[in-house]
């Protein structure tokens, strides 16, 4: 019979300890609770911290669960299920808005397009499922960065490239945009990624109220904007779509 790996057992016990009881624990508390020497406990914590499973508060030195566990915890929700739940609602959004609809999820420090509904006209269009979009400039990316701690960390650490004169690359400006996104419940991109193109997106949550994706519309600035601002009815339509998909995933009312 194969023997268990002791270091993994100890790491698992450590994560369970941090998941229950007090929000943050010190090294001595962790070591004594698990019957470990401080040196052994510190080594495991350091490894978990490097992998993003544990975070250490700089002021107190205490440890808590890290954002990477949020990412792992939401992987039970298959992307195909997300897409399946969104099919009817994204089709309705395309019809009501007259614009292309995109469904995106966090993937490899960017936004992966997992579903794309064409603009409902006779124009020639290219299917963009599988395409990647940047986190810091697109509406989908801003939504993920605002609501998903892992996406936020990746956007902060990434090289925020200026695609147009309107792209917000400075950290303070970007953080302000994310604050506005959380306050308003949606994100905008008006010629920040592509000249002449605007988009608006809103977050999708699962039954645990965790962010699992974003949905948005994209089109020409002259269609999506009025007097330099995104049209309120389009913003409302996108938010309604996001809430409908979230409800279908068990998130309830927002």
Tab-separated table of C-alpha atoms in Angstrom:
chain	number	residue	atom	x	y	z
A	1	UNK	CA	0.000	0.000	0.000
A	2	UNK	CA	1.368	3.417	-0.972
A	3	UNK	CA	2.359	5.674	1.910
A	4	UNK	CA	0.922	9.149	2.252
A	5	UNK	CA	3.266	12.116	1.766
A	6	UNK	CA	3.588	13.705	5.183
A	7	UNK	CA	4.367	17.219	3.957
A	8	UNK	CA	1.199	17.278	1.851
A	9	UNK	CA	-0.870	16.007	4.766
A	10	UNK	CA	0.528	18.775	6.946
A	11	UNK	CA	-0.127	21.421	4.279
A	12	UNK	CA	-3.724	20.203	3.902
A	13	UNK	CA	-4.218	20.311	7.676
A	14	UNK	CA	-2.819	23.836	7.731
A	15	UNK	CA	-5.258	25.014	5.066
A	16	UNK	CA	-8.176	23.445	6.945
A	17	UNK	CA	-7.050	25.184	10.128
A	18	UNK	CA	-6.911	28.561	8.388
A	19	UNK	CA	-10.310	27.932	6.813
A	20	UNK	CA	-12.019	27.605	10.204
A	21	UNK	CA	-12.067	29.569	13.403
A	22	UNK	CA	-10.249	32.893	13.453
A	23	UNK	CA	-9.670	34.742	10.215
A	24	UNK	CA	-5.915	35.042	10.785
A	25	UNK	CA	-3.486	32.947	12.808
A	26	UNK	CA	0.099	33.500	13.889
A	27	UNK	CA	2.947	31.064	13.319
A	28	UNK	CA	2.963	29.915	16.963
A	29	UNK	CA	-0.793	29.278	16.922
A	30	UNK	CA	-0.548	27.231	13.739
A	31	UNK	CA	2.444	25.218	14.904
A	32	UNK	CA	0.947	24.399	18.315
A	33	UNK	CA	-2.484	23.535	16.889
A	34	UNK	CA	-0.938	21.027	14.480
A	35	UNK	CA	1.768	19.759	16.825
A	36	UNK	CA	4.587	20.976	14.556
A	37	UNK	CA	7.904	22.615	15.240
A	38	UNK	CA	7.898	26.305	14.331
A	39	UNK	CA	10.576	25.766	11.711
A	40	UNK	CA	8.565	23.026	10.014
A	41	UNK	CA	5.356	25.066	10.102
A	42	UNK	CA	7.125	28.134	8.737
A	43	UNK	CA	8.592	26.172	5.856
A	44	UNK	CA	5.179	24.844	4.820
A	45	UNK	CA	3.591	28.281	5.187
A	46	UNK	CA	6.316	29.857	3.071
A	47	UNK	CA	5.718	27.327	0.296
A	48	UNK	CA	1.945	27.815	0.428
A	49	UNK	CA	2.480	31.567	0.348
A	50	UNK	CA	4.681	31.347	-2.749
A	51	UNK	CA	1.927	29.374	-4.505
A	52	UNK	CA	-0.743	31.906	-3.528
A	53	UNK	CA	-2.646	29.546	-1.214
A	54	UNK	CA	-1.720	31.523	1.909
A	55	UNK	CA	-1.199	35.255	2.484
A	56	UNK	CA	0.644	36.968	5.338
A	57	UNK	CA	-0.553	40.254	6.801
A	58	UNK	CA	2.402	42.644	6.756
A	59	UNK	CA	1.332	44.521	9.879
A	60	UNK	CA	0.570	41.602	12.204
A	61	UNK	CA	2.580	38.811	10.570
A	62	UNK	CA	-0.469	36.543	10.818
A	63	UNK	CA	-1.518	34.163	8.046
A	64	UNK	CA	-4.793	33.713	6.187
A	65	UNK	CA	-6.058	31.844	3.130
A	66	UNK	CA	-4.862	33.251	-0.183
A	67	UNK	CA	-6.680	34.319	-3.339
A	68	UNK	CA	-5.479	31.317	-5.364
A	69	UNK	CA	-7.830	29.116	-3.348
A	70	UNK	CA	-10.715	31.213	-4.684
A	71	UNK	CA	-9.584	30.374	-8.197
A	72	UNK	CA	-9.349	26.663	-7.408
A	73	UNK	CA	-12.643	26.714	-5.566
A	74	UNK	CA	-14.532	27.970	-8.609
A	75	UNK	CA	-13.127	25.446	-11.060
A	76	UNK	CA	-16.013	23.104	-10.282
A	77	UNK	CA	-18.052	25.382	-12.495
A	78	UNK	CA	-17.181	24.140	-15.953
A	79	UNK	CA	-16.842	26.812	-18.613
A	80	UNK	CA	-19.259	24.836	-20.761
A	81	UNK	CA	-21.886	25.069	-18.021
A	82	UNK	CA	-21.378	28.822	-17.819
A	83	UNK	CA	-21.779	29.090	-21.570
A	84	UNK	CA	-24.838	26.836	-21.562
A	85	UNK	CA	-26.531	28.931	-18.876
A	86	UNK	CA	-25.768	32.115	-20.812
A	87	UNK	CA	-26.931	31.010	-24.291
A	88	UNK	CA	-30.524	32.238	-24.156
A	89	UNK	CA	-29.720	35.436	-22.276
A	90	UNK	CA	-26.837	36.454	-24.548
A	91	UNK	CA	-28.977	35.837	-27.630
A	92	UNK	CA	-31.649	38.085	-26.127
A	93	UNK	CA	-29.042	40.745	-25.332
A	94	UNK	CA	-27.753	40.727	-28.910
A	95	UNK	CA	-31.294	41.144	-30.247
A	96	UNK	CA	-32.259	43.925	-27.831
A	97	UNK	CA	-29.005	45.885	-28.155
A	98	UNK	CA	-28.287	45.218	-31.819
A	99	UNK	CA	-24.632	44.605	-30.915
A	100	UNK	CA	-22.154	41.748	-30.567
A	101	UNK	CA	-22.171	39.986	-27.204
A	102	UNK	CA	-19.121	38.430	-25.546
A	103	UNK	CA	-18.809	36.096	-22.561
A	104	UNK	CA	-15.348	36.055	-20.967
A	105	UNK	CA	-13.480	34.302	-18.152
A	106	UNK	CA	-10.064	34.794	-16.564
A	107	UNK	CA	-7.349	32.747	-18.259
A	108	UNK	CA	-3.549	33.119	-18.338
A	109	UNK	CA	-3.475	36.770	-17.209
A	110	UNK	CA	-6.136	37.823	-19.695
A	111	UNK	CA	-9.767	37.422	-20.699
A	112	UNK	CA	-10.632	34.298	-22.676
A	113	UNK	CA	-13.718	34.673	-24.879
A	114	UNK	CA	-15.796	31.528	-24.371
A	115	UNK	CA	-18.962	32.629	-26.174
A	116	UNK	CA	-19.647	35.180	-28.920
A	117	UNK	CA	-23.013	36.161	-30.355
A	118	UNK	CA	-22.830	38.030	-33.660
A	119	UNK	CA	-24.375	41.443	-34.121
A	120	UNK	CA	-27.839	40.727	-35.558
A	121	UNK	CA	-27.399	42.295	-38.981
A	122	UNK	CA	-26.081	41.157	-42.350
A	123	UNK	CA	-22.540	42.455	-41.855
A	124	UNK	CA	-19.579	40.130	-42.226
A	125	UNK	CA	-18.216	39.129	-38.819
A	126	UNK	CA	-15.499	36.839	-37.463
A	127	UNK	CA	-16.193	34.392	-34.631
A	128	UNK	CA	-13.900	35.282	-31.724
A	129	UNK	CA	-14.389	32.316	-29.391
A	130	UNK	CA	-10.943	31.450	-28.042
A	131	UNK	CA	-9.591	34.978	-28.508
A	132	UNK	CA	-7.794	36.700	-25.642
A	133	UNK	CA	-8.398	40.260	-24.435
A	134	UNK	CA	-6.343	42.335	-21.969
A	135	UNK	CA	-7.482	42.763	-18.384
A	136	UNK	CA	-6.653	46.436	-17.906
A	137	UNK	CA	-8.313	48.100	-20.891
A	138	UNK	CA	-11.358	46.074	-21.954
A	139	UNK	CA	-14.739	46.231	-20.226
A	140	UNK	CA	-14.706	42.457	-19.655
A	141	UNK	CA	-11.208	42.639	-18.193
A	142	UNK	CA	-12.015	45.523	-15.868
A	143	UNK	CA	-15.046	43.676	-14.528
A	144	UNK	CA	-12.974	40.571	-13.782
A	145	UNK	CA	-10.199	42.690	-12.227
A	146	UNK	CA	-12.726	44.517	-10.033
A	147	UNK	CA	-14.515	41.460	-8.690
A	148	UNK	CA	-11.990	38.594	-8.872
A	149	UNK	CA	-8.981	38.902	-6.491
A	150	UNK	CA	-6.822	36.695	-8.726
A	151	UNK	CA	-7.631	38.753	-11.826
A	152	UNK	CA	-6.910	41.917	-9.841
A	153	UNK	CA	-3.481	40.648	-8.808
A	154	UNK	CA	-2.640	39.627	-12.353
A	155	UNK	CA	-3.750	42.973	-13.780
A	156	UNK	CA	-1.675	44.848	-11.198
A	157	UNK	CA	1.441	42.782	-11.855
A	158	UNK	CA	1.091	42.821	-15.647
A	159	UNK	CA	2.639	45.281	-18.060
A	160	UNK	CA	-0.348	47.536	-18.743
A	161	UNK	CA	0.221	48.470	-22.363
A	162	UNK	CA	-1.257	51.618	-23.893
A	163	UNK	CA	-3.346	50.589	-26.912
A	164	UNK	CA	-4.724	54.089	-27.553
A	165	UNK	CA	-4.331	57.563	-26.063
A	166	UNK	CA	-7.278	56.758	-23.786
A	167	UNK	CA	-5.831	53.611	-22.161
A	168	UNK	CA	-5.391	53.999	-18.413
A	169	UNK	CA	-2.020	52.449	-17.577
A	170	UNK	CA	-1.027	54.156	-14.310
A	171	UNK	CA	-1.775	52.086	-11.208
A	172	UNK	CA	-3.666	54.819	-9.329
A	173	UNK	CA	-5.868	55.566	-12.321
A	174	UNK	CA	-6.524	51.879	-12.925
A	175	UNK	CA	-7.461	51.269	-9.283
A	176	UNK	CA	-9.839	54.238	-9.431
A	177	UNK	CA	-11.544	52.675	-12.456
A	178	UNK	CA	-11.961	49.396	-10.558
A	179	UNK	CA	-13.489	51.259	-7.597
A	180	UNK	CA	-15.956	52.902	-9.988
A	181	UNK	CA	-16.713	49.514	-11.558
A	182	UNK	CA	-17.596	47.977	-8.201
A	183	UNK	CA	-19.681	51.014	-7.227
A	184	UNK	CA	-21.642	51.084	-10.505
A	185	UNK	CA	-21.824	47.342	-11.148
A	186	UNK	CA	-20.427	47.583	-14.674
A	187	UNK	CA	-17.284	48.558	-16.578
A	188	UNK	CA	-16.804	50.625	-19.721
A	189	UNK	CA	-14.227	50.765	-22.489
A	190	UNK	CA	-14.596	53.736	-24.807
A	191	UNK	CA	-11.739	53.608	-27.309
A	192	UNK	CA	-9.289	52.390	-24.644
A	193	UNK	CA	-8.460	49.189	-26.532
A	194	UNK	CA	-9.508	49.873	-30.135
A	195	UNK	CA	-10.055	53.218	-31.868
A	196	UNK	CA	-13.707	53.800	-32.678
A	197	UNK	CA	-14.907	50.869	-30.551
A	198	UNK	CA	-16.773	50.951	-27.240
A	199	UNK	CA	-17.969	48.232	-24.893
A	200	UNK	CA	-19.758	47.752	-21.590
A	201	UNK	CA	-19.672	44.639	-19.360
A	202	UNK	CA	-21.045	43.357	-16.050
A	203	UNK	CA	-20.044	40.504	-13.679
A	204	UNK	CA	-21.554	37.019	-13.489
A	205	UNK	CA	-21.604	35.268	-10.101
A	206	UNK	CA	-22.240	31.674	-9.057
A	207	UNK	CA	-24.384	30.344	-6.193
A	208	UNK	CA	-21.694	31.284	-3.682
A	209	UNK	CA	-21.677	34.854	-5.042
A	210	UNK	CA	-18.216	34.257	-6.438
A	211	UNK	CA	-17.273	35.963	-9.748
A	212	UNK	CA	-17.030	33.369	-12.518
A	213	UNK	CA	-17.099	35.501	-15.648
A	214	UNK	CA	-18.304	38.655	-17.334
A	215	UNK	CA	-20.708	39.444	-20.159
A	216	UNK	CA	-20.685	42.512	-22.352
A	217	UNK	CA	-21.523	44.126	-25.666
A	218	UNK	CA	-19.096	45.718	-28.117
A	219	UNK	CA	-19.729	47.999	-31.064
A	220	UNK	CA	-18.988	51.273	-32.785
A	221	UNK	CA	-18.714	54.317	-30.518
A	222	UNK	CA	-21.385	56.185	-32.461
A	223	UNK	CA	-23.877	53.382	-31.744
A	224	UNK	CA	-23.036	52.661	-28.104
A	225	UNK	CA	-22.491	56.248	-26.985
A	226	UNK	CA	-24.591	59.397	-26.919
A	227	UNK	CA	-22.987	62.781	-26.212
A	228	UNK	CA	-19.753	61.024	-25.289
A	229	UNK	CA	-21.368	58.720	-22.711
A	230	UNK	CA	-22.509	55.117	-22.930
A	231	UNK	CA	-26.240	54.879	-23.549
A	232	UNK	CA	-28.014	54.108	-20.236
A	233	UNK	CA	-30.412	51.629	-21.843
A	234	UNK	CA	-27.478	49.541	-23.109
A	235	UNK	CA	-25.844	49.555	-19.671
A	236	UNK	CA	-29.136	48.417	-18.137
A	237	UNK	CA	-29.522	45.644	-20.720
A	238	UNK	CA	-26.027	44.282	-20.037
A	239	UNK	CA	-26.542	44.356	-16.270
A	240	UNK	CA	-29.914	42.615	-16.632
A	241	UNK	CA	-28.271	39.893	-18.730
A	242	UNK	CA	-25.502	39.375	-16.155
A	243	UNK	CA	-28.031	39.146	-13.334
A	244	UNK	CA	-30.152	36.661	-15.289
A	245	UNK	CA	-27.186	34.362	-15.944
A	246	UNK	CA	-26.125	34.680	-12.300
A	247	UNK	CA	-29.607	33.680	-11.157
A	248	UNK	CA	-29.494	30.645	-13.432
A	249	UNK	CA	-26.215	29.695	-11.764
A	250	UNK	CA	-27.887	29.894	-8.366
A	251	UNK	CA	-26.700	33.310	-7.222
A	252	UNK	CA	-30.197	34.540	-6.390
A	253	UNK	CA	-31.103	38.221	-6.589
A	254	UNK	CA	-28.500	40.993	-6.530
